[in-house]
Coordinates of C-alpha atoms in Angstrom, one line a residue:
Chain A
M1 CA -22.0 -26.1 8.6
T2 CA -23.6 -25.2 5.5
G3 CA -26.0 -22.7 6.6
T4 CA -29.0 -24.8 5.5
A5 CA -31.8 -24.1 7.8
P6 CA -32.4 -27.2 9.6
E7 CA -36.6 -27.1 9.9
T8 CA -36.6 -27.3 5.4
G9 CA -33.3 -28.2 4.8
I10 CA -33.5 -25.0 2.0
P11 CA -30.3 -23.0 2.6
A12 CA -31.1 -19.2 3.8
A13 CA -31.1 -17.6 0.2
Y14 CA -34.5 -19.4 -1.2
T15 CA -36.3 -18.2 1.9
P16 CA -37.1 -14.8 3.3
G17 CA -34.9 -15.5 5.8
P18 CA -32.8 -13.9 8.2
R19 CA -29.7 -15.7 7.9
P20 CA -29.0 -17.8 10.4
Q21 CA -26.8 -16.6 13.4
R22 CA -24.1 -18.8 14.5
E23 CA -23.7 -16.9 17.7
T24 CA -25.4 -14.5 19.9
A25 CA -24.3 -10.9 20.6
E26 CA -23.3 -11.9 24.6
Q27 CA -21.5 -15.0 22.9
L28 CA -19.8 -12.5 20.7
R29 CA -18.9 -10.3 23.2
A30 CA -17.7 -13.0 25.5
R31 CA -14.9 -13.8 22.7
I32 CA -14.0 -11.2 20.8
P33 CA -12.2 -8.1 22.7
G34 CA -14.3 -5.1 22.2
W35 CA -16.9 -7.0 20.2
G36 CA -19.5 -4.1 19.5
A37 CA -17.6 -1.3 20.4
D38 CA -18.3 0.2 16.9
L39 CA -21.7 -0.9 16.7
D40 CA -23.5 2.2 16.1
P41 CA -22.7 2.7 12.2
A42 CA -23.5 6.3 12.5
D43 CA -20.7 6.9 15.2
R44 CA -17.7 5.7 13.3
P45 CA -15.3 8.2 12.2
A46 CA -16.1 7.6 8.2
V47 CA -19.8 8.2 9.2
P48 CA -20.6 10.6 7.2
R49 CA -18.2 10.5 4.3
L50 CA -18.1 14.2 3.8
Q51 CA -17.3 16.2 7.1
S52 CA -16.0 19.4 8.2
L53 CA -12.9 19.1 10.5
E54 CA -10.5 21.1 12.2
T55 CA -7.4 20.3 10.3
G56 CA -5.1 23.0 11.8
A57 CA -4.7 24.7 8.5
R58 CA -4.9 28.5 8.7
W59 CA -4.8 29.2 5.0
D60 CA -7.6 29.2 2.2
F61 CA -4.6 28.8 -0.2
P62 CA -1.3 27.7 1.2
E63 CA 1.8 29.8 0.4
R64 CA 3.6 28.5 -2.8
Q65 CA 6.7 26.8 -2.4
P66 CA 9.4 27.9 -5.1
E67 CA 9.4 26.1 -8.3
K68 CA 13.0 25.4 -8.9
W69 CA 12.8 23.7 -12.6
P70 CA 9.9 23.4 -14.5
R71 CA 7.7 20.7 -12.6
E72 CA 5.6 18.6 -14.8
R73 CA 2.5 18.1 -14.2
S74 CA -0.8 16.4 -14.9
I75 CA -2.7 18.6 -17.6
E76 CA -5.9 17.9 -15.7
H77 CA -5.0 20.7 -13.1
A78 CA -5.3 24.5 -13.6
V79 CA -2.3 25.2 -12.0
L80 CA 1.1 23.7 -10.5
T81 CA -0.2 23.2 -7.1
P82 CA 1.4 25.0 -4.3
V83 CA 3.6 22.2 -2.7
F84 CA 4.9 19.3 -4.7
G85 CA 7.7 17.0 -4.4
T86 CA 11.0 17.4 -5.5
S87 CA 12.7 13.9 -5.7
C88 CA 14.4 12.8 -8.9
P89 CA 13.6 15.8 -11.1
P90 CA 13.6 14.1 -14.9
A91 CA 16.4 13.6 -16.7
G92 CA 18.1 11.5 -19.8
L93 CA 16.1 9.9 -22.3
S94 CA 13.5 9.0 -19.7
G95 CA 13.2 12.5 -18.4
V96 CA 12.1 13.0 -22.2
I97 CA 9.7 10.4 -22.3
R98 CA 8.2 11.5 -18.8
R99 CA 7.7 15.2 -20.0
Y100 CA 6.1 14.4 -23.4
S101 CA 3.4 12.2 -21.7
Y102 CA 2.7 14.8 -19.1
R103 CA 2.7 17.5 -21.6
R104 CA 0.6 15.4 -24.3
F105 CA -1.7 12.9 -22.5
G106 CA -4.3 13.2 -19.9
E107 CA -5.0 11.0 -16.6
G108 CA -7.7 8.9 -18.5
R109 CA -5.3 8.1 -22.0
A110 CA -3.7 4.6 -21.5
A111 CA -1.0 6.1 -23.8
H112 CA 0.0 8.9 -20.6
W113 CA 0.7 5.6 -18.2
L114 CA 2.1 3.3 -20.3
L115 CA 4.7 6.0 -21.5
L116 CA 5.2 6.5 -17.9
V117 CA 6.1 2.8 -17.5
A118 CA 8.4 3.0 -20.0
A119 CA 10.3 5.6 -19.1
D120 CA 10.9 3.7 -15.7
R121 CA 12.6 1.1 -17.3
V122 CA 14.5 3.2 -19.6
D123 CA 15.3 4.8 -16.1
A124 CA 16.6 1.9 -14.9
W125 CA 18.9 1.2 -17.9
E126 CA 20.4 4.7 -17.9
S127 CA 20.9 4.4 -14.3
H128 CA 22.7 0.6 -14.1
L129 CA 24.8 2.0 -17.2
R130 CA 25.6 5.0 -15.3
S131 CA 26.6 2.9 -12.5
F132 CA 29.4 1.3 -13.9
A133 CA 31.2 4.6 -14.1
T134 CA 31.1 4.6 -11.0
L135 CA 32.9 2.9 -7.4
R136 CA 29.7 1.7 -6.5
P137 CA 28.0 -0.6 -9.7
D138 CA 24.8 -1.9 -9.5
N139 CA 25.0 -5.2 -8.4
P140 CA 22.0 -7.1 -8.8
V141 CA 22.9 -9.8 -5.8
T142 CA 22.9 -7.4 -2.7
Q143 CA 20.0 -5.0 -4.0
T144 CA 17.5 -7.7 -4.8
G145 CA 18.5 -8.9 -1.3
V146 CA 18.3 -12.5 -2.3
R147 CA 21.2 -14.0 0.2
S148 CA 18.4 -13.8 2.2
E149 CA 17.1 -17.1 0.7
L150 CA 19.9 -18.9 2.8
T151 CA 19.3 -17.0 5.5
H152 CA 15.9 -16.7 6.1
A153 CA 14.0 -20.2 5.2
G154 CA 13.8 -19.4 1.4
L155 CA 12.9 -23.3 0.7
S156 CA 11.2 -24.4 3.6
S157 CA 8.5 -21.0 3.6
R158 CA 7.9 -22.5 0.1
I159 CA 8.1 -26.4 0.0
G160 CA 4.8 -28.1 1.3
R161 CA 3.1 -24.9 1.9
K162 CA 0.4 -25.2 -0.3
R163 CA 1.3 -21.3 -1.6
A164 CA -0.4 -20.0 -4.6
D165 CA 3.0 -17.9 -5.7
V166 CA 5.5 -20.4 -5.9
G167 CA 5.0 -21.3 -9.1
H168 CA 5.6 -17.6 -10.8
H169 CA 8.2 -16.7 -8.3
L170 CA 9.9 -18.6 -11.1
L171 CA 9.6 -16.0 -12.9
D172 CA 11.2 -13.4 -10.6
P173 CA 15.0 -14.2 -11.7
V174 CA 13.9 -13.8 -15.6
I175 CA 12.4 -10.6 -15.0
V176 CA 15.7 -9.5 -12.9
A177 CA 18.7 -11.2 -14.9
G178 CA 16.5 -11.3 -18.2
P179 CA 17.4 -7.9 -19.6
W180 CA 21.1 -8.2 -18.8
V181 CA 21.3 -11.6 -20.2
A182 CA 20.0 -9.9 -23.2
G183 CA 21.5 -7.4 -23.3
M184 CA 25.0 -8.8 -22.8
G185 CA 24.4 -11.1 -25.8
A186 CA 23.1 -8.0 -27.7
A187 CA 26.7 -6.2 -26.9
Y188 CA 28.6 -9.8 -27.4
V189 CA 26.9 -10.1 -30.9
G190 CA 27.3 -6.5 -31.8
V191 CA 30.9 -6.2 -31.0
R192 CA 31.5 -9.6 -32.7
R193 CA 29.8 -7.9 -36.1
V194 CA 31.9 -5.0 -35.9
L195 CA 35.3 -6.6 -35.6
R196 CA 34.4 -9.1 -38.4
A197 CA 33.8 -5.4 -40.3
V198 CA 36.8 -4.2 -39.6
R199 CA 39.3 -7.6 -40.2
R200 CA 37.7 -7.1 -43.9
Chain B
M1 CA 22.4 10.8 5.6
R2 CA 21.7 7.4 4.8
A3 CA 18.3 5.9 2.7
M4 CA 16.9 3.7 0.8
V5 CA 16.9 4.2 -2.9
Y6 CA 15.0 2.5 -5.8
R7 CA 17.6 1.1 -8.4
G8 CA 14.7 -0.5 -10.6
P9 CA 12.3 -3.6 -10.4
Y10 CA 13.2 -5.8 -7.9
K11 CA 16.5 -3.8 -7.1
I12 CA 17.1 -1.3 -4.0
R13 CA 20.2 0.2 -1.8
V14 CA 21.2 2.3 0.9
E15 CA 23.2 4.8 -0.6
E16 CA 24.1 8.3 1.4
K17 CA 21.8 11.4 0.3
D18 CA 21.8 14.9 1.5
V19 CA 19.3 15.7 4.6
P20 CA 16.3 17.2 3.1
P21 CA 15.9 20.5 3.2
I22 CA 12.5 23.0 4.3
E23 CA 11.0 23.6 0.9
H24 CA 8.2 25.4 2.1
P25 CA 7.4 27.6 5.0
N26 CA 5.0 24.8 6.5
D27 CA 7.7 22.2 6.2
A28 CA 9.0 20.0 8.8
I29 CA 12.5 17.9 8.6
V30 CA 12.0 14.6 10.9
R31 CA 14.3 12.0 12.0
V32 CA 12.8 8.8 11.6
T33 CA 13.2 6.7 14.6
T34 CA 11.1 3.4 13.2
A35 CA 9.6 2.9 10.0
A36 CA 8.0 0.0 8.2
I37 CA 7.5 -1.7 5.1
C38 CA 4.0 -2.2 3.4
G39 CA 2.5 -4.3 1.1
S40 CA 1.8 -1.1 -1.1
D41 CA 5.7 -0.7 -1.1
L42 CA 6.4 -3.6 -2.9
H43 CA 4.4 -2.7 -6.1
L44 CA 6.7 0.0 -6.2
Y45 CA 9.5 -2.5 -5.5
H46 CA 8.2 -5.0 -8.1
G47 CA 8.2 -1.4 -10.8
L48 CA 4.0 -1.5 -11.3
M49 CA 3.3 1.7 -10.5
P50 CA 3.8 4.1 -13.0
D51 CA 6.9 7.0 -12.6
T52 CA 8.6 5.5 -10.1
R53 CA 11.7 7.1 -10.7
V54 CA 15.4 5.3 -9.7
G55 CA 16.8 7.2 -6.6
T56 CA 13.0 7.5 -4.4
T57 CA 13.4 7.0 -1.7
F58 CA 10.3 4.8 -0.4
G59 CA 8.4 5.0 2.7
H60 CA 5.1 5.6 3.6
E61 CA 4.7 4.1 7.0
F62 CA 7.2 6.0 9.6
I63 CA 7.1 8.0 13.2
G64 CA 10.2 10.3 14.2
V65 CA 11.4 13.0 16.1
V66 CA 11.1 16.8 14.6
D67 CA 14.5 18.0 13.5
Q68 CA 13.7 21.2 11.8
V69 CA 10.4 23.7 11.7
G70 CA 9.6 26.1 8.8
P71 CA 9.3 29.4 9.9
S72 CA 5.1 29.4 9.6
V73 CA 4.7 26.2 12.1
Q74 CA 3.2 26.6 14.9
N75 CA 1.7 22.9 16.3
L76 CA 5.1 21.3 16.5
Q77 CA 8.5 22.1 17.9
V78 CA 12.0 20.7 17.5
G79 CA 11.9 17.7 19.2
D80 CA 8.6 16.6 19.6
R81 CA 7.9 13.0 18.8
V82 CA 5.4 12.6 16.0
M83 CA 3.8 9.9 13.8
V84 CA 3.0 11.1 10.5
P85 CA 0.1 9.7 8.5
F86 CA 1.2 8.5 4.9
N87 CA -1.2 11.2 3.2
V88 CA 0.4 14.4 2.5
Y89 CA -2.3 16.8 2.4
C90 CA -2.8 20.8 2.9
G91 CA -5.8 20.6 5.2
S92 CA -7.8 23.2 2.8
C93 CA -8.7 22.6 -0.4
W94 CA -11.7 21.3 -1.1
F95 CA -11.3 18.3 -0.7
C96 CA -9.7 18.6 2.9
A97 CA -12.4 21.5 3.6
R98 CA -14.7 17.5 3.7
G99 CA -12.4 15.3 5.6
L100 CA -11.0 13.6 1.9
Y101 CA -7.9 14.1 3.3
S102 CA -6.6 11.5 1.1
N103 CA -8.0 13.1 -2.1
C104 CA -5.8 16.3 -1.4
H105 CA -5.8 18.4 -4.3
N106 CA -3.0 20.5 -3.3
V107 CA 0.0 18.3 -2.9
N108 CA 0.2 16.1 -6.4
P109 CA 0.8 18.2 -9.7
N110 CA 1.5 14.6 -10.9
A111 CA -2.2 13.4 -10.9
T112 CA -5.4 14.8 -10.1
A113 CA -7.1 11.0 -9.6
V114 CA -4.6 10.7 -6.2
G115 CA -3.7 12.7 -3.3
G116 CA 0.1 12.9 -2.2
I117 CA 1.7 10.2 -0.7
Y118 CA 5.0 10.0 1.4
G119 CA 8.0 7.8 -1.4
Y120 CA 5.3 6.4 -3.3
S121 CA 6.4 7.5 -7.0
H122 CA 6.0 10.8 -8.7
T123 CA 2.2 9.7 -9.3
C124 CA 1.8 10.5 -5.9
G125 CA 3.7 13.5 -6.2
G126 CA 7.2 12.8 -5.9
Y127 CA 8.1 13.0 -2.0
D128 CA 10.5 10.9 -1.0
G129 CA 9.5 9.0 2.2
G130 CA 10.6 7.9 5.2
Q131 CA 13.2 4.3 5.1
A132 CA 15.6 7.3 5.7
E133 CA 17.2 8.9 8.6
Y134 CA 15.5 12.3 7.7
V135 CA 12.2 13.2 5.9
R136 CA 10.2 16.3 4.7
V137 CA 7.0 16.4 5.9
P138 CA 4.9 19.5 4.6
F139 CA 2.0 20.8 5.9
A140 CA 3.4 20.0 9.2
D141 CA 0.7 21.6 11.4
V142 CA -2.1 19.6 9.6
G143 CA -0.8 16.3 8.9
P144 CA 1.3 15.1 11.9
T145 CA 0.3 14.4 15.7
K146 CA 2.6 14.3 18.9
I147 CA 2.9 10.7 19.5
P148 CA 1.2 10.3 23.4
D149 CA 3.3 9.2 25.7
W150 CA 1.1 6.0 27.0
M151 CA 1.2 4.8 23.1
H152 CA 3.7 2.5 22.7
D153 CA 5.9 3.5 19.3
E154 CA 5.6 0.3 17.2
D155 CA 2.1 0.7 17.9
A156 CA 2.3 4.4 16.3
V157 CA 4.2 3.5 13.1
L158 CA 1.8 1.0 12.5
L159 CA -1.0 3.4 13.0
T160 CA 0.3 5.6 10.1
D161 CA -1.2 3.5 7.9
A162 CA -1.7 -0.4 7.9
V163 CA -4.7 0.1 11.2
A164 CA -5.9 2.9 9.8
T165 CA -6.8 1.6 6.7
G166 CA -7.9 -1.8 8.0
Y167 CA -10.3 0.2 10.1
F168 CA -11.2 2.1 7.3
G169 CA -11.9 -0.6 5.1
A170 CA -13.8 -2.0 7.5
Q171 CA -16.4 0.9 8.2
L172 CA -16.9 0.8 3.8
G173 CA -18.4 -1.6 4.5
D174 CA -21.3 -0.8 6.4
I175 CA -21.5 -3.3 8.8
V176 CA -24.5 -3.8 11.1
E177 CA -25.1 -6.1 13.7
G178 CA -24.7 -10.1 12.8
D179 CA -23.4 -8.8 9.2
T180 CA -21.3 -12.0 7.7
V181 CA -18.0 -10.2 6.7
V182 CA -15.3 -11.7 4.6
V183 CA -11.6 -10.3 4.3
F184 CA -9.8 -11.3 1.5
G185 CA -6.1 -11.0 2.5
A186 CA -4.3 -12.0 5.1
G187 CA -1.6 -9.6 5.4
P188 CA -1.7 -6.6 8.4
V189 CA -4.3 -4.4 6.4
G190 CA -6.5 -7.6 6.2
L191 CA -6.1 -8.8 9.9
V192 CA -7.2 -5.3 11.0
A193 CA -10.0 -5.3 8.9
A194 CA -10.9 -8.3 10.2
Q195 CA -10.3 -7.6 13.8
S196 CA -12.3 -4.1 12.9
S197 CA -15.5 -6.0 11.7
W198 CA -15.8 -7.4 15.1
L199 CA -15.5 -3.9 16.8
M200 CA -18.8 -3.0 14.1
G201 CA -20.6 -6.0 15.9
A202 CA -20.0 -8.5 12.8
G203 CA -21.9 -12.0 13.4
R204 CA -18.9 -14.1 11.3
V205 CA -15.6 -12.9 9.8
I206 CA -14.0 -14.8 7.4
V207 CA -10.2 -14.4 6.0
I208 CA -8.8 -15.9 2.9
D209 CA -6.2 -16.2 2.0
H210 CA -3.0 -18.9 0.5
V211 CA -0.1 -18.5 3.2
D212 CA -0.5 -20.6 6.3
Y213 CA 1.1 -18.5 8.8
R214 CA -1.0 -15.8 7.9
L215 CA -3.9 -17.8 7.8
E216 CA -3.0 -18.8 11.5
M217 CA -2.3 -15.1 12.8
A218 CA -5.5 -14.4 11.5
R219 CA -7.2 -17.1 13.9
T220 CA -5.1 -16.2 16.5
F221 CA -4.9 -12.6 16.4
A222 CA -8.2 -11.5 14.5
H223 CA -10.4 -14.3 15.9
A224 CA -11.7 -15.4 12.6
E225 CA -12.8 -18.4 10.9
T226 CA -10.1 -18.8 8.0
Y227 CA -9.8 -21.0 4.4
N228 CA -6.9 -21.4 2.0
F229 CA -8.5 -20.8 -1.4
S230 CA -5.3 -23.1 -2.9
E231 CA -6.7 -25.5 -1.1
Y232 CA -10.1 -25.5 -3.2
D233 CA -11.0 -25.9 -6.9
D234 CA -13.5 -22.5 -6.4
I235 CA -13.2 -20.4 -3.4
V236 CA -16.5 -18.4 -4.6
V237 CA -18.3 -21.8 -5.1
H238 CA -16.9 -22.7 -0.8
L239 CA -18.1 -19.4 -0.1
K240 CA -21.3 -19.6 -1.1
R241 CA -21.6 -23.1 0.5
I242 CA -20.8 -21.8 3.9
T243 CA -22.9 -18.5 3.9
D244 CA -26.0 -20.0 3.3
H245 CA -25.8 -19.9 -0.4
L246 CA -26.4 -15.8 0.2
G247 CA -22.8 -14.8 0.3
A248 CA -21.2 -13.0 2.3
D249 CA -22.8 -9.8 3.3
V250 CA -20.0 -7.5 3.3
A251 CA -16.6 -8.0 1.2
I252 CA -13.5 -6.6 2.0
D253 CA -10.3 -6.6 -0.4
C254 CA -7.1 -6.4 1.2
V255 CA -4.9 -7.6 -1.5
G256 CA -4.7 -5.4 -4.3
A257 CA -2.4 -5.6 -7.2
E258 CA -0.3 -8.5 -7.0
A259 CA -3.1 -10.6 -5.8
D260 CA -2.6 -14.3 -6.3
G261 CA -5.2 -17.7 -7.3
N262 CA -5.2 -16.4 -11.1
L263 CA -1.9 -17.4 -12.8
L264 CA -2.8 -15.4 -16.2
Q265 CA -4.2 -12.5 -13.9
H266 CA -1.4 -12.3 -11.8
V267 CA 1.4 -12.2 -14.8
T268 CA -0.3 -9.7 -17.5
S269 CA -0.4 -7.7 -14.5
A270 CA 2.2 -8.2 -12.0
K271 CA 5.0 -9.7 -13.9
L272 CA 4.3 -7.5 -17.3
T273 CA 2.5 -4.6 -16.5
L274 CA -0.3 -5.1 -18.9
Q275 CA -2.8 -4.1 -16.3
G276 CA -3.1 -1.6 -12.9
G277 CA -3.5 -4.5 -10.7
S278 CA -3.9 -8.3 -10.9
P279 CA -7.8 -8.0 -9.5
V280 CA -8.7 -12.0 -9.0
A281 CA -9.5 -10.9 -5.2
L282 CA -11.9 -7.9 -6.2
N283 CA -13.1 -10.3 -8.7
W284 CA -13.8 -12.7 -6.1
A285 CA -15.4 -10.1 -3.8
I286 CA -17.7 -9.3 -6.6
D287 CA -18.5 -12.8 -6.9
G288 CA -18.7 -14.2 -3.3
V289 CA -20.7 -11.1 -1.7
R290 CA -24.4 -11.2 -1.7
K291 CA -26.7 -9.8 -3.9
G292 CA -27.2 -5.8 -2.6
G293 CA -24.0 -6.4 -0.7
T294 CA -21.2 -4.1 0.1
V295 CA -17.5 -4.7 -1.8
S296 CA -15.0 -2.3 0.4
V297 CA -11.4 -1.9 -1.6
M298 CA -8.3 -1.7 0.7
G299 CA -6.1 -3.0 -1.7
A300 CA -4.1 -0.8 -3.9
Y301 CA -4.1 -0.9 -8.0
G302 CA -2.2 1.2 -10.2
P303 CA -3.9 3.7 -12.6
I304 CA -4.1 1.5 -15.6
F305 CA -6.8 -0.5 -16.6
S306 CA -7.5 -3.6 -15.0
A307 CA -10.1 -6.7 -15.6
V308 CA -12.7 -6.0 -12.8
K309 CA -16.0 -8.0 -13.6
F310 CA -18.2 -4.9 -13.5
G311 CA -20.9 -6.4 -15.0
D312 CA -21.5 -9.2 -12.1
A313 CA -21.4 -5.9 -9.4
M314 CA -24.1 -4.0 -11.4
N315 CA -25.8 -7.4 -11.9
K316 CA -26.3 -8.2 -7.9
G317 CA -26.6 -4.6 -7.3
L318 CA -23.9 -4.0 -5.4
T319 CA -22.4 -0.9 -3.4
L320 CA -19.0 -0.7 -4.2
R321 CA -17.0 1.8 -2.1
M322 CA -13.3 2.4 -2.1
N323 CA -10.7 5.3 -1.0
Q324 CA -7.0 5.6 0.4
C325 CA -7.8 6.2 3.9
P326 CA -8.0 9.4 5.5
V327 CA -6.0 8.6 8.1
K328 CA -5.9 11.2 10.5
R329 CA -9.6 11.1 10.9
Q330 CA -9.2 7.4 12.1
W331 CA -7.0 8.7 15.1
P332 CA -9.4 9.6 17.8
R333 CA -11.1 6.0 17.9
L334 CA -8.6 4.4 17.0
F335 CA -6.3 5.5 19.8
E336 CA -9.1 4.5 22.1
H337 CA -9.4 1.5 20.6
V338 CA -5.5 1.1 21.2
R339 CA -5.8 1.7 24.8
N340 CA -8.4 -0.1 25.4
G341 CA -6.8 -3.1 24.3
H342 CA -9.5 -3.8 21.3
L343 CA -6.7 -3.4 19.1
K344 CA -2.8 -4.6 19.4
P345 CA -1.1 -3.8 16.6
R346 CA 2.4 -4.1 17.2
E347 CA 1.7 -8.2 18.0
M348 CA 1.7 -8.0 13.8
I349 CA 5.2 -7.1 13.9
T350 CA 7.6 -9.9 13.1
H351 CA 10.9 -8.6 11.4
R352 CA 13.0 -5.6 12.9
I353 CA 15.2 -4.5 10.3
P354 CA 18.3 -2.1 10.2
L355 CA 18.0 0.2 7.4
E356 CA 21.7 -0.9 5.8
H357 CA 19.9 -4.9 5.7
I358 CA 16.5 -3.2 3.6
A359 CA 17.4 -5.1 0.6
E360 CA 17.0 -8.6 2.4
G361 CA 13.8 -7.0 4.1
Y362 CA 12.4 -6.5 1.4
H363 CA 12.8 -9.9 -0.4
I364 CA 12.1 -11.3 2.7
F365 CA 8.4 -9.6 2.7
S366 CA 7.8 -9.9 -0.9
A367 CA 8.9 -13.4 -0.9
K368 CA 7.1 -14.0 2.2
L369 CA 9.8 -16.1 3.8
D370 CA 10.3 -16.9 7.4
G371 CA 7.0 -16.1 8.8
C372 CA 7.0 -12.2 7.4
I373 CA 3.7 -10.6 8.6
K374 CA 5.4 -7.0 9.2
P375 CA 8.8 -5.9 9.1
L376 CA 10.1 -2.6 10.4
V377 CA 12.9 -0.8 9.6
V378 CA 15.1 0.8 12.1
P379 CA 17.6 3.6 10.8
S380 CA 21.2 3.5 12.7
A381 CA 21.0 7.1 14.1
A382 CA 17.4 6.0 15.8

């Protein structure tokens, strides 16, 4: 089907239209469950965009949740919001970077977000290193779920499937393992240099 | 309690955490009975969303039983079975007072550009999510709804985000009878957007993806015409050829930040975090829709800039519409559609994963193994 008007051979885009229809409303109603149930554009939940609805709120401004530590917030907010999440307060070097990013840059600045991404990576390394001092160190095999490649059709889900993402799947192990390999390499070089210096 | 925790990009595990306390008089603590992994959870899992902290519990699609309520809660009681919209919202700020629940200004101190979302990084408020045995639910009188007796739990959990978002995406397309609609992405949101386009009177629904089993689902479940973009040199040219050289009337992006189809775009965003997201599907939507048409964006993108083709959007006179879905606004109509059998959400569920095996669940979903379309997560105490 090319969408070309049969009487002229010229596609509809080059003529006044309308666009040729493939099926009538009756045919669609017979073929598709519920076809046209929301046909009236004015009778849809998202229309109009702004609506005053009963929400269940009995307050104009909610009671404030106690602030148990100085809660970081966007400088685009006038005040701390009355309710907020309390997961994972900022800590360590990543916390210093996060607090600086919130204190210094607004949401429109790329520096704000790039610092937060950098803090995320620092946080991951801090957490990995801390985990080695516990009885449950990080384990990249169990935590990546990569064993499911063996139990859930890892190869057959990809081979011969014309999937566009298979090529860059090879990058995933590099992203996960690369920093570990680089870190171990740097540690090895560092230790070797220290030992050489001591021997001299 | 047992809870999924993030340990860094591509790494999660299950840990013992404290049951969350009541932090505000209108809080409830919900014992989670079923949760789901959303495609947008993968953006967190892959480390793409700024301020995703190690130790955070993900999960914004969940249902459960009320375990505790704060002193000001009136609409819920301990023991109620509830479904919780993914939006955390107060119900009273300037935005909530106008129905924009996903844009609430009273729940996310970390950013003004986005509202609160359970388990979706500190950029979305720093709330732990529902891939755990218990979760804190703020504004219990506003967000949660008791699950109707007739509704299946697995339908209910999908209504907390994926179904509502797909339905909302079709609405933002302003579809009129006979329209040609193209949906990019055949994941759960795309499948529901395609189904919803029919409900709104579309004359033709086209779904584009590159994963064969998802395209098969788009044909059988969503009754759509499908194309695998990896079989075409230029999917936009093909789309023009099959749509009278007009393009589609409406295009819906249901892919978001990790779109494939352009290796440079994908790697610079999804692997190197130099963009807020890979805008491949969004650019195809802009180029594939007709002049004067509408692009609806349901795919999630991060707050860093992305290389979007705004010049084409301007020159074509497009209407671009987008938002995080205000879920509860959609529910009364969606309940009707589920009850009438127009929508059958739970038919999209392919995997039910014990919480203790959630690391495998994320990998299976992320790598699209084993025909995975929608995985649920079941806590051991459920």
